[in-house]
GROMACS .gro file of C-alpha atoms in nm:
model
  513
    1MET     CA    1  22.088   1.160  22.944
    2ALA     CA    2  22.437   1.132  22.795
    3LEU     CA    3  22.347   1.394  22.536
    4SER     CA    4  22.221   1.636  22.797
    5VAL     CA    5  22.538   1.593  23.002
    6GLU     CA    6  22.745   1.641  22.687
    7GLY     CA    7  22.547   1.954  22.603
    8LEU     CA    8  22.593   2.083  22.957
    9LEU     CA    9  22.967   2.030  22.943
   10ARG     CA   10  22.985   2.201  22.603
   11GLN     CA   11  22.803   2.504  22.742
   12VAL     CA   12  23.034   2.519  23.045
   13ILE     CA   13  23.342   2.511  22.819
   14HIS     CA   14  23.227   2.743  22.540
   15SER     CA   15  23.000   2.985  22.730
   16PRO     CA   16  23.100   2.985  23.096
   17ILE     CA   17  22.948   3.328  23.169
   18LEU     CA   18  22.617   3.231  23.010
   19PHE     CA   19  22.623   2.902  23.204
   20ILE     CA   20  22.671   3.091  23.532
   21TYR     CA   21  22.388   3.324  23.431
   22GLN     CA   22  22.159   3.024  23.374
   23ILE     CA   23  22.242   2.890  23.721
   24ILE     CA   24  22.169   3.231  23.874
   25GLN     CA   25  21.835   3.244  23.692
   26LEU     CA   26  21.740   2.902  23.828
   27LEU     CA   27  21.824   3.013  24.182
   28ILE     CA   28  21.622   3.336  24.145
   29ASN     CA   29  21.327   3.136  24.021
   30LYS     CA   30  21.354   2.887  24.307
   31LEU     CA   31  21.392   3.149  24.581
   32LEU     CA   32  21.178   3.441  24.465
   33ALA     CA   33  20.909   3.327  24.218
   34PRO     CA   34  20.564   3.292  24.380
   35THR     CA   35  20.412   2.946  24.345
   36PRO     CA   36  20.149   2.929  24.068
   37PRO     CA   37  19.806   2.845  24.210
   38PRO     CA   38  19.655   2.506  24.121
   39PRO     CA   39  19.375   2.521  23.860
   40THR     CA   40  19.106   2.462  24.124
   41ALA     CA   41  19.243   2.712  24.377
   42GLU     CA   42  18.997   2.940  24.557
   43LEU     CA   43  19.162   3.279  24.527
   44SER     CA   44  19.064   3.533  24.791
   45ARG     CA   45  19.017   3.907  24.820
   46PRO     CA   46  19.153   4.160  24.757
   47LYS     CA   47  19.058   4.121  24.395
   48ILE     CA   48  19.260   4.334  24.156
   49ALA     CA   49  19.167   4.477  23.816
   50ILE     CA   50  19.470   4.489  23.586
   51ILE     CA   51  19.447   4.713  23.280
   52GLY     CA   52  19.674   4.595  22.999
   53ALA     CA   53  19.812   4.254  22.903
   54GLY     CA   54  20.165   4.363  22.826
   55LEU     CA   55  20.481   4.268  23.006
   56SER     CA   56  20.396   4.467  23.321
   57GLY     CA   57  20.033   4.353  23.329
   58ILE     CA   58  20.112   3.984  23.302
   59SER     CA   59  20.391   4.011  23.557
   60SER     CA   60  20.167   4.203  23.802
   61ALA     CA   61  19.888   3.949  23.760
   62SER     CA   62  20.123   3.657  23.823
   63HIS     CA   63  20.232   3.814  24.152
   64VAL     CA   64  19.871   3.874  24.255
   65VAL     CA   65  19.755   3.516  24.196
   66GLY     CA   66  20.088   3.371  24.310
   67HIS     CA   67  20.023   3.522  24.654
   68GLY     CA   68  19.669   3.384  24.668
   69PHE     CA   69  19.459   3.675  24.549
   70ASP     CA   70  19.225   3.708  24.253
   71CYS     CA   71  19.246   3.935  23.950
   72THR     CA   72  19.103   4.010  23.609
   73ILE     CA   73  19.313   4.143  23.320
   74PHE     CA   74  19.148   4.383  23.075
   75GLU     CA   75  19.315   4.412  22.733
   76ALA     CA   76  19.194   4.638  22.451
   77GLY     CA   77  19.343   4.417  22.178
   78ASP     CA   78  19.280   4.056  22.084
   79ARG     CA   79  19.487   3.750  22.178
   80ASN     CA   80  19.765   3.865  21.946
   81ALA     CA   81  19.811   4.174  22.165
   82LEU     CA   82  19.944   3.964  22.455
   83GLY     CA   83  20.286   4.113  22.527
   84GLY     CA   84  20.193   4.478  22.473
   85ILE     CA   85  20.443   4.677  22.268
   86TRP     CA   86  20.655   4.364  22.217
   87SER     CA   87  20.366   4.204  22.027
   88LYS     CA   88  20.374   4.491  21.776
   89VAL     CA   89  20.740   4.564  21.702
   90ASN     CA   90  20.960   4.410  21.432
   91ASN     CA   91  21.093   4.059  21.455
   92THR     CA   92  21.441   4.211  21.440
   93SER     CA   93  21.374   4.412  21.757
   94GLY     CA   94  21.547   4.312  22.078
   95LEU     CA   95  21.685   4.440  22.404
   96GLN     CA   96  21.939   4.720  22.403
   97ILE     CA   97  22.019   4.661  22.770
   98HIS     CA   98  22.145   4.327  22.904
   99SER     CA   99  21.870   4.082  22.997
  100VAL     CA  100  21.997   4.069  23.357
  101MET     CA  101  21.845   4.419  23.380
  102TYR     CA  102  21.517   4.311  23.219
  103ARG     CA  103  21.407   4.038  23.456
  104PHE     CA  104  21.042   4.137  23.472
  105HIS     CA  105  20.958   3.827  23.680
  106PRO     CA  106  21.172   3.591  23.892
  107SER     CA  107  21.078   3.288  23.680
  108VAL     CA  108  21.191   3.442  23.349
  109LYS     CA  109  21.466   3.238  23.185
  110TRP     CA  110  21.672   3.410  22.917
  111SER     CA  111  21.885   3.200  22.684
  112LYS     CA  112  22.117   3.486  22.588
  113GLY     CA  113  22.231   3.825  22.703
  114TYR     CA  114  22.030   4.030  22.451
  115PRO     CA  115  21.712   3.837  22.360
  116ASP     CA  116  21.507   3.926  22.055
  117ARG     CA  117  21.138   4.004  22.027
  118GLN     CA  118  21.033   3.641  21.977
  119GLN     CA  119  21.201   3.527  22.297
  120ILE     CA  120  21.057   3.817  22.497
  121VAL     CA  121  20.701   3.748  22.379
  122SER     CA  122  20.759   3.378  22.444
  123GLN     CA  123  20.860   3.447  22.805
  124ILE     CA  124  20.554   3.671  22.857
  125THR     CA  125  20.327   3.400  22.711
  126GLN     CA  126  20.482   3.126  22.924
  127LEU     CA  127  20.432   3.340  23.235
  128TRP     CA  128  20.068   3.398  23.137
  129GLU     CA  129  20.011   3.025  23.101
  130ARG     CA  130  20.218   2.919  23.405
  131TYR     CA  131  20.004   3.125  23.642
  132GLY     CA  132  19.673   3.024  23.483
  133LEU     CA  133  19.587   3.372  23.361
  134GLN     CA  134  19.411   3.258  23.043
  135GLU     CA  135  19.071   3.242  23.215
  136LYS     CA  136  19.133   3.572  23.390
  137THR     CA  137  19.203   3.777  23.076
  138LYS     CA  138  18.931   3.970  22.893
  139PHE     CA  139  19.057   4.052  22.546
  140GLU     CA  140  18.895   4.316  22.322
  141THR     CA  141  18.783   4.507  22.631
  142ARG     CA  142  18.904   4.865  22.615
  143VAL     CA  143  18.889   5.042  22.950
  144THR     CA  144  18.731   5.387  22.923
  145ARG     CA  145  18.625   5.452  23.282
  146VAL     CA  146  18.729   5.347  23.630
  147TYR     CA  147  18.508   5.455  23.922
  148LYS     CA  148  18.386   5.346  24.265
  149ASP     CA  149  18.043   5.221  24.369
  150ILE     CA  150  17.873   5.331  24.690
  151GLN     CA  151  18.054   5.055  24.883
  152GLY     CA  152  18.391   5.187  24.769
  153ARG     CA  153  18.462   4.899  24.526
  154TRP     CA  154  18.617   4.975  24.188
  155ILE     CA  155  18.413   4.926  23.869
  156ILE     CA  156  18.577   4.891  23.528
  157ASN     CA  157  18.358   5.047  23.256
  158ASP     CA  158  18.033   4.909  23.402
  159PRO     CA  159  17.920   4.668  23.679
  160SER     CA  160  17.900   4.372  23.438
  161ASN     CA  161  18.280   4.339  23.462
  162GLY     CA  162  18.267   4.284  23.837
  163ARG     CA  163  18.389   4.482  24.136
  164PHE     CA  164  18.746   4.517  24.258
  165ASP     CA  165  18.938   4.620  24.569
  166GLY     CA  166  19.234   4.761  24.379
  167VAL     CA  167  19.342   4.866  24.030
  168ILE     CA  168  19.678   4.821  23.858
  169ALA     CA  169  19.712   5.024  23.538
  170THR     CA  170  19.977   4.874  23.310
  171VAL     CA  171  19.920   5.049  22.978
  172GLY     CA  172  20.293   5.116  22.937
  173THR     CA  173  20.463   5.414  22.777
  174CYS     CA  174  20.447   5.311  22.409
  175GLY     CA  175  20.116   5.310  22.225
  176ASP     CA  176  20.046   5.368  21.857
  177PRO     CA  177  20.335   5.474  21.629
  178LYS     CA  178  20.388   5.846  21.581
  179ILE     CA  179  20.377   5.905  21.206
  180PRO     CA  180  20.426   6.276  21.132
  181HIS     CA  181  20.363   6.435  20.796
  182ILE     CA  182  20.678   6.603  20.670
  183PRO     CA  183  20.662   6.887  20.413
  184ASN     CA  184  20.671   6.772  20.049
  185GLN     CA  185  20.656   6.408  20.158
  186GLU     CA  186  20.459   6.317  19.845
  187LYS     CA  187  20.752   6.429  19.625
  188PHE     CA  188  20.989   6.164  19.755
  189LYS     CA  189  21.039   5.887  19.499
  190GLY     CA  190  21.156   5.632  19.753
  191GLN     CA  191  20.975   5.431  20.019
  192ILE     CA  192  20.872   5.581  20.355
  193VAL     CA  193  20.806   5.345  20.645
  194HIS     CA  194  20.776   5.377  21.023
  195SER     CA  195  21.044   5.204  21.229
  196SER     CA  196  20.781   4.975  21.383
  197ARG     CA  197  20.696   4.829  21.041
  198LEU     CA  198  21.030   4.712  20.909
  199ASP     CA  199  20.946   4.342  20.870
  200GLY     CA  200  20.979   4.262  20.500
  201VAL     CA  201  21.145   4.593  20.412
  202ASN     CA  202  21.447   4.551  20.185
  203ALA     CA  203  21.730   4.802  20.212
  204GLU     CA  204  21.978   4.615  19.992
  205ASN     CA  205  22.186   4.850  19.778
  206LYS     CA  206  21.988   5.148  19.903
  207ARG     CA  207  22.079   5.474  20.068
  208VAL     CA  208  21.877   5.480  20.390
  209LEU     CA  209  21.756   5.791  20.571
  210VAL     CA  210  21.654   5.755  20.938
  211ILE     CA  211  21.455   6.045  21.084
  212GLY     CA  212  21.496   6.057  21.461
  213GLY     CA  213  21.773   6.030  21.716
  214GLY     CA  214  21.635   5.811  21.994
  215ALA     CA  215  21.609   5.441  22.068
  216SER     CA  216  21.392   5.383  21.759
  217ALA     CA  217  21.664   5.535  21.540
  218ILE     CA  218  21.926   5.303  21.686
  219GLU     CA  219  21.697   5.006  21.628
  220ALA     CA  220  21.643   5.117  21.266
  221LEU     CA  221  22.019   5.152  21.219
  222GLU     CA  222  22.075   4.803  21.357
  223PHE     CA  223  21.800   4.668  21.129
  224VAL     CA  224  21.974   4.806  20.821
  225ALA     CA  225  22.314   4.680  20.938
  226HIS     CA  226  22.194   4.323  21.002
  227ALA     CA  227  21.896   4.265  20.773
  228SER     CA  228  22.045   4.449  20.474
  229PRO     CA  229  22.424   4.441  20.516
  230SER     CA  230  22.482   4.555  20.159
  231ALA     CA  231  22.292   4.882  20.205
  232GLN     CA  232  22.498   5.163  20.055
  233HIS     CA  233  22.486   5.402  20.348
  234THR     CA  234  22.260   5.501  20.640
  235SER     CA  235  22.219   5.864  20.745
  236VAL     CA  236  22.060   5.925  21.085
  237LEU     CA  237  21.903   6.272  21.099
  238ALA     CA  238  21.867   6.365  21.467
  239ARG     CA  239  21.726   6.690  21.606
  240SER     CA  240  21.945   6.694  21.919
  241GLU     CA  241  22.223   6.513  22.102
  242LYS     CA  242  22.146   6.229  22.340
  243TRP     CA  243  22.385   6.031  22.554
  244ILE     CA  244  22.482   5.688  22.428
  245ILE     CA  245  22.640   5.456  22.683
  246PRO     CA  246  22.818   5.121  22.631
  247ARG     CA  247  22.623   4.799  22.611
  248ASN     CA  248  22.786   4.680  22.931
  249PRO     CA  249  22.571   4.583  23.233
  250LEU     CA  250  22.849   4.663  23.481
  251ILE     CA  251  22.887   5.019  23.352
  252ASP     CA  252  22.509   5.065  23.342
  253MET     CA  253  22.477   4.945  23.702
  254LEU     CA  254  22.758   5.174  23.817
  255LEU     CA  255  22.584   5.474  23.659
  256ALA     CA  256  22.262   5.372  23.837
  257LEU     CA  257  22.435   5.408  24.177
  258ASN     CA  258  22.357   5.781  24.176
  259VAL     CA  259  22.097   5.757  24.454
  260LEU     CA  260  21.999   6.125  24.412
  261GLY     CA  261  21.868   6.054  24.062
  262GLU     CA  262  21.983   6.390  23.924
  263GLU     CA  263  22.284   6.583  23.799
  264THR     CA  264  22.532   6.647  24.081
  265LEU     CA  265  22.864   6.827  24.124
  266PHE     CA  266  23.035   6.500  24.030
  267SER     CA  267  22.829   6.411  23.721
  268TRP     CA  268  23.102   6.556  23.500
  269ILE     CA  269  23.327   6.262  23.595
  270PRO     CA  270  23.128   5.981  23.423
  271GLU     CA  271  23.039   6.219  23.140
  272GLN     CA  272  23.405   6.302  23.079
  273LEU     CA  273  23.503   5.933  23.098
  274LEU     CA  274  23.241   5.852  22.835
  275ARG     CA  275  23.379   6.124  22.606
  276LEU     CA  276  23.738   6.000  22.645
  277LEU     CA  277  23.690   5.623  22.648
  278PHE     CA  278  23.368   5.560  22.456
  279TYR     CA  279  23.304   5.847  22.213
  280ARG     CA  280  23.677   5.919  22.155
  281ASP     CA  281  23.706   6.053  21.798
  282LEU     CA  282  23.325   6.094  21.773
  283ALA     CA  283  23.298   6.352  22.051
  284ASP     CA  284  23.081   6.568  21.823
  285MET     CA  285  22.800   6.313  21.870
  286ALA     CA  286  22.791   6.370  22.247
  287PRO     CA  287  22.594   6.650  22.414
  288PRO     CA  288  22.817   6.957  22.446
  289ARG     CA  289  22.984   7.039  22.776
  290GLY     CA  290  22.776   7.269  22.991
  291SER     CA  291  22.451   7.187  22.811
  292SER     CA  292  22.124   7.105  22.986
  293THR     CA  293  22.144   6.750  22.850
  294GLY     CA  294  22.331   6.586  23.134
  295LEU     CA  295  22.379   6.213  23.174
  296PHE     CA  296  22.126   6.214  23.459
  297THR     CA  297  21.853   6.419  23.291
  298GLU     CA  298  21.727   6.191  23.011
  299THR     CA  299  21.723   5.818  22.946
  300PRO     CA  300  22.052   5.737  22.771
  301MET     CA  301  22.062   5.501  22.476
  302VAL     CA  302  22.257   5.178  22.528
  303ASN     CA  303  22.456   5.065  22.226
  304ASP     CA  304  22.809   5.002  22.101
  305GLU     CA  305  22.732   4.928  21.739
  306VAL     CA  306  22.635   5.285  21.645
  307MET     CA  307  22.991   5.403  21.700
  308ASP     CA  308  23.136   5.114  21.500
  309LEU     CA  309  22.902   5.180  21.206
  310VAL     CA  310  22.987   5.552  21.200
  311ARG     CA  311  23.362   5.486  21.229
  312SER     CA  312  23.349   5.230  20.947
  313GLY     CA  313  23.179   5.478  20.717
  314ARG     CA  314  22.863   5.268  20.683
  315ALA     CA  315  22.657   5.529  20.869
  316SER     CA  316  22.650   5.901  20.947
  317TRP     CA  317  22.494   6.065  21.252
  318LEU     CA  318  22.386   6.419  21.162
  319ARG     CA  319  22.238   6.680  21.393
  320GLY     CA  320  21.990   6.932  21.258
  321ASP     CA  321  21.638   7.009  21.140
  322ILE     CA  322  21.427   6.857  20.865
  323VAL     CA  323  21.332   7.120  20.609
  324GLY     CA  324  21.134   6.890  20.382
  325PHE     CA  325  21.147   6.611  20.129
  326GLU     CA  326  21.273   6.638  19.775
  327GLU     CA  327  21.253   6.375  19.501
  328THR     CA  328  21.587   6.218  19.584
  329GLY     CA  329  21.616   6.279  19.957
  330ILE     CA  330  21.564   6.520  20.245
  331ARG     CA  331  21.657   6.888  20.264
  332PHE     CA  332  21.835   6.912  20.599
  333ASN     CA  333  21.968   7.202  20.805
  334HIS     CA  334  22.287   7.056  20.954
  335ARG     CA  335  22.370   7.228  21.286
  336ALA     CA  336  22.697   7.233  21.478
  337GLN     CA  337  22.728   7.081  21.825
  338GLY     CA  338  22.550   7.291  22.084
  339VAL     CA  339  22.339   7.493  21.839
  340PRO     CA  340  21.974   7.461  21.956
  341LYS     CA  341  21.686   7.321  21.752
  342GLY     CA  342  21.587   7.566  21.480
  343GLY     CA  343  21.919   7.747  21.509
  344PRO     CA  344  22.154   7.839  21.223
  345GLY     CA  345  22.325   7.567  21.024
  346ARG     CA  346  22.429   7.459  20.676
  347GLU     CA  347  22.139   7.346  20.461
  348LYS     CA  348  22.205   7.052  20.229
  349LEU     CA  349  22.032   6.766  20.049
  350VAL     CA  350  22.086   6.427  20.210
  351GLU     CA  351  22.009   6.178  19.937
  352GLY     CA  352  21.833   5.848  19.995
  353ASP     CA  353  21.615   5.574  19.847
  354LEU     CA  354  21.443   5.454  20.166
  355CYS     CA  355  21.327   5.669  20.459
  356ILE     CA  356  21.260   5.518  20.803
  357LEU     CA  357  21.055   5.732  21.040
  358ALA     CA  358  21.211   5.655  21.380
  359THR     CA  359  20.969   5.896  21.544
  360GLY     CA  360  20.868   5.676  21.834
  361TYR     CA  361  20.531   5.600  21.985
  362ALA     CA  362  20.251   5.802  22.142
  363ARG     CA  363  20.219   5.759  22.518
  364PRO     CA  364  19.896   5.574  22.613
  365SER     CA  365  19.651   5.780  22.816
  366LEU     CA  366  19.563   5.721  23.181
  367GLY     CA  367  19.249   5.929  23.128
  368PHE     CA  368  19.025   5.640  23.234
  369LEU     CA  369  19.131   5.697  23.596
  370PRO     CA  370  18.925   5.930  23.819
  371ASN     CA  371  18.968   6.304  23.756
  372GLU     CA  372  19.108   6.368  24.104
  373CYS     CA  373  19.420   6.170  24.009
  374PHE     CA  374  19.527   6.454  23.779
  375VAL     CA  375  19.487   6.764  23.997
  376PRO     CA  376  19.809   6.974  24.008
  377PRO     CA  377  20.057   6.966  24.167
  378TYR     CA  378  19.999   6.594  24.231
  379GLN     CA  379  19.950   6.467  23.878
  380PRO     CA  380  20.160   6.190  23.716
  381PRO     CA  381  20.450   6.135  23.748
  382ASN     CA  382  20.427   6.338  24.071
  383TRP     CA  383  20.263   6.056  24.265
  384TYR     CA  384  20.355   5.856  24.573
  385LEU     CA  385  20.646   5.630  24.475
  386GLN     CA  386  20.567   5.770  24.127
  387VAL     CA  387  20.282   5.520  24.076
  388PHE     CA  388  20.020   5.573  24.352
  389PRO     CA  389  19.791   5.879  24.316
  390PRO     CA  390  19.765   6.037  24.662
  391GLU     CA  391  19.385   6.039  24.651
  392HIS     CA  392  19.373   5.664  24.585
  393MET     CA  393  19.632   5.440  24.748
  394ASP     CA  394  19.437   5.146  24.596
  395ILE     CA  395  19.546   5.243  24.241
  396CYS     CA  396  19.893   5.149  24.115
  397ALA     CA  397  20.008   5.274  23.774
  398ASN     CA  398  20.278   5.009  23.733
  399ASN     CA  399  20.548   5.101  23.479
  400CYS     CA  400  20.338   5.358  23.294
  401THR     CA  401  20.420   5.689  23.467
  402TYR     CA  402  20.790   5.650  23.387
  403VAL     CA  403  20.948   5.940  23.193
  404ASN     CA  404  21.328   5.899  23.209
  405ALA     CA  405  21.559   5.674  23.408
  406ILE     CA  406  21.891   5.498  23.407
  407GLY     CA  407  21.991   5.153  23.529
  408THR     CA  408  21.725   4.900  23.448
  409VAL     CA  409  21.386   4.870  23.282
  410GLY     CA  410  21.095   4.630  23.329
  411ASN     CA  411  21.270   4.471  23.623
  412LEU     CA  412  21.172   4.321  23.959
  413HIS     CA  413  21.017   4.650  24.075
  414ILE     CA  414  20.699   4.535  23.895
  415GLY     CA  415  20.654   4.273  24.167
  416ILE     CA  416  20.757   4.515  24.442
  417TYR     CA  417  20.499   4.774  24.338
  418THR     CA  418  20.232   4.501  24.315
  419ARG     CA  419  20.314   4.379  24.665
  420PHE     CA  420  20.308   4.737  24.800
  421LEU     CA  421  19.950   4.758  24.672
  422LEU     CA  422  19.859   4.423  24.832
  423MET     CA  423  20.008   4.539  25.163
  424PHE     CA  424  19.809   4.863  25.152
  425LEU     CA  425  19.487   4.676  25.079
  426VAL     CA  426  19.510   4.409  25.352
  427ASP     CA  427  19.679   4.604  25.632
  428ALA     CA  428  19.498   4.915  25.754
  429TRP     CA  429  19.789   5.024  25.975
  430ALA     CA  430  20.041   4.995  25.692
  431ARG     CA  431  19.819   5.197  25.459
  432PRO     CA  432  19.936   5.552  25.372
  433SER     CA  433  19.696   5.842  25.413
  434GLU     CA  434  19.652   6.105  25.144
  435LYS     CA  435  19.822   6.362  25.367
  436TRP     CA  436  20.138   6.154  25.416
  437MET     CA  437  20.152   6.050  25.052
  438LYS     CA  438  20.156   6.418  24.955
  439ARG     CA  439  20.418   6.494  25.219
  440TRP     CA  440  20.645   6.225  25.074
  441ILE     CA  441  20.601   6.377  24.727
  442ASP     CA  442  20.678   6.724  24.863
  443MET     CA  443  20.987   6.593  25.046
  444THR     CA  444  21.119   6.429  24.730
  445ARG     CA  445  21.061   6.752  24.537
  446TRP     CA  446  21.257   6.942  24.802
  447ILE     CA  447  21.547   6.693  24.789
  448LYS     CA  448  21.557   6.716  24.408
  449ALA     CA  449  21.475   7.087  24.382
  450ARG     CA  450  21.764   7.139  24.139
  451ALA     CA  451  21.664   6.857  23.902
  452PRO     CA  452  21.615   7.022  23.559
  453GLY     CA  453  21.303   6.829  23.461
  454GLY     CA  454  21.145   6.798  23.805
  455ALA     CA  455  21.181   6.549  24.088
  456PHE     CA  456  21.001   6.262  23.918
  457ASP     CA  457  21.094   6.311  23.552
  458PHE     CA  458  21.418   6.119  23.601
  459PHE     CA  459  21.532   5.857  23.851
  460THR     CA  460  21.801   5.594  23.887
  461TYR     CA  461  21.739   5.241  24.004
  462SER     CA  462  21.933   5.312  24.323
  463GLU     CA  463  21.698   5.601  24.393
  464LEU     CA  464  21.402   5.372  24.332
  465LEU     CA  465  21.535   5.124  24.588
  466TYR     CA  466  21.588   5.411  24.833
  467TRP     CA  467  21.223   5.510  24.788
  468PHE     CA  468  21.112   5.153  24.865
  469LEU     CA  469  21.329   5.119  25.175
  470PHE     CA  470  21.236   5.463  25.310
  471VAL     CA  471  20.862   5.401  25.276
  472ILE     CA  472  20.894   5.071  25.464
  473VAL     CA  473  21.128   5.198  25.739
  474ILE     CA  474  20.926   5.515  25.810
  475ASN     CA  475  20.624   5.314  25.931
  476PRO     CA  476  20.688   5.042  26.195
  477PHE     CA  477  20.366   4.864  26.097
  478ARG     CA  478  20.527   4.793  25.759
  479TRP     CA  479  20.840   4.631  25.901
  480LYS     CA  480  20.676   4.289  25.915
  481TRP     CA  481  20.607   4.325  25.541
  482ALA     CA  482  20.966   4.407  25.440
  483LEU     CA  483  21.064   4.061  25.311
  484PHE     CA  484  20.729   4.014  25.143
  485VAL     CA  485  20.729   4.352  24.966
  486LEU     CA  486  21.095   4.353  24.864
  487CYS     CA  487  21.147   3.983  24.792
  488GLY     CA  488  20.803   3.821  24.774
  489VAL     CA  489  20.871   3.578  25.060
  490SER     CA  490  20.730   3.523  25.412
  491THR     CA  491  20.376   3.570  25.286
  492GLY     CA  492  20.203   3.392  25.574
  493LEU     CA  493  20.368   3.566  25.869
  494PRO     CA  494  20.258   3.925  25.803
  495PHE     CA  495  19.904   3.810  25.724
  496ARG     CA  496  19.882   3.628  26.057
  497ILE     CA  497  20.011   3.936  26.238
  498VAL     CA  498  19.757   4.155  26.056
  499LYS     CA  499  19.474   3.930  26.181
  500GLU     CA  500  19.598   3.966  26.538
  501GLU     CA  501  19.626   4.342  26.493
  502GLU     CA  502  19.268   4.353  26.364
  503LYS     CA  503  19.148   4.168  26.675
  504MET     CA  504  19.333   4.417  26.896
  505ARG     CA  505  19.201   4.712  26.696
  506ASN     CA  506  18.843   4.584  26.714
  507GLY     CA  507  18.882   4.521  27.086
  508LEU     CA  508  18.985   4.883  27.136
  509GLY     CA  509  18.692   5.003  26.924
  510MET     CA  510  18.918   5.153  26.659
  511LYS     CA  511  18.776   5.198  26.312
  512GLN     CA  512  18.965   5.075  26.006
  513ARG     CA  513  19.072   5.354  25.776
   0.00000   0.00000   0.00000
């Protein structure tokens, strides 16, 4: 006991902010985490089919069973695939955003601000075990078809897998690595490796070429800087400019306060502040003024280290087009700021000994869902709350219709979306009709008519919260669910009210929708 007290005091003295964060995490867990069901619990309907055993799938399943309902998780991979994309990436991978913005479940407990891959997978695994999901997970079961039987119950692949009242698709946004073939690739005398396969790669005393300019490129750059600090130089070859914002949760949250979720007349203010205070002497790396790449049009990258590495001379960030490989490097058309892809530039050879393909991942398909979910103009991400296809309010594509956003990722909205689905399934009067789901989509399109990529291609977390609140407030029959949907509390009260409403509805001879 004395040692634990001593350790506690040491943490308070040396890491007061982290200590406060730990206390906050304990309070969130105590107040908001649903109670895991006992091993012998009789879970009731609705029964939910969850497709994917990644971060979103395990979190969704824990909310389902934590509120007393049953579920089955279908995962295409084996046990080693638990954790989704985090089970596949490098051991050096970690969060770019602060972990306070990556609380995918109230009971998650981070030990540091920017946890690595091992800690993330560990938290997913602990959540899986804490809520008794081992017996509810079917590994090596790839979902190819989702359809309804004549009673209106969902079937996954075939009837042998059971029947379900609702479906949560959680296949994510990152599938298999994209590995393009680049002209004359076979001529290159060095090693070529995808950024997802860097474990064991040695960059010591090598000139490193990174193809790509997104989050994977930043991760590759960090890998070289930390795993191989004596690498000669790293050249990042990016096709276009993307916004990079500081690794500061306060700044990220302030940027997410744009409730419109699009470029506005005032967007130039944070953009100009970033140029002056963050980019400073590296303004050439930022998107040019007046370009279509605004801060609120694409997901910005979150990192401070890139700037430090470029300023120190350990790295270069070059904009242009890949012409092809040569024996000692890559022939590259270096373009000036603002010149579009394929435009004129100065062609040169960028020499290297190791090439990392930071070309990202293919997006997993939702093609197993019914065909009517993809009929224009109401195809993903143009769905109700971005995740519910208007034709089927009993399907929730949790965290896998996302395109671009700013503010937070993999956060508590996983539970909120899951509880929206539960509310729709158990409360007929709170359930949205196809007509009103489409009207909400149309209204959001009208509000964001000037958004460059479309109403649902980019959102901020403040906008997401506005969506949630609006959908609850607009229907008085959902008011009793507000605390349950938004916070996961007061489970019993709305269910009791629903039973009384059903008695009244049956007494009036009203049919359930």
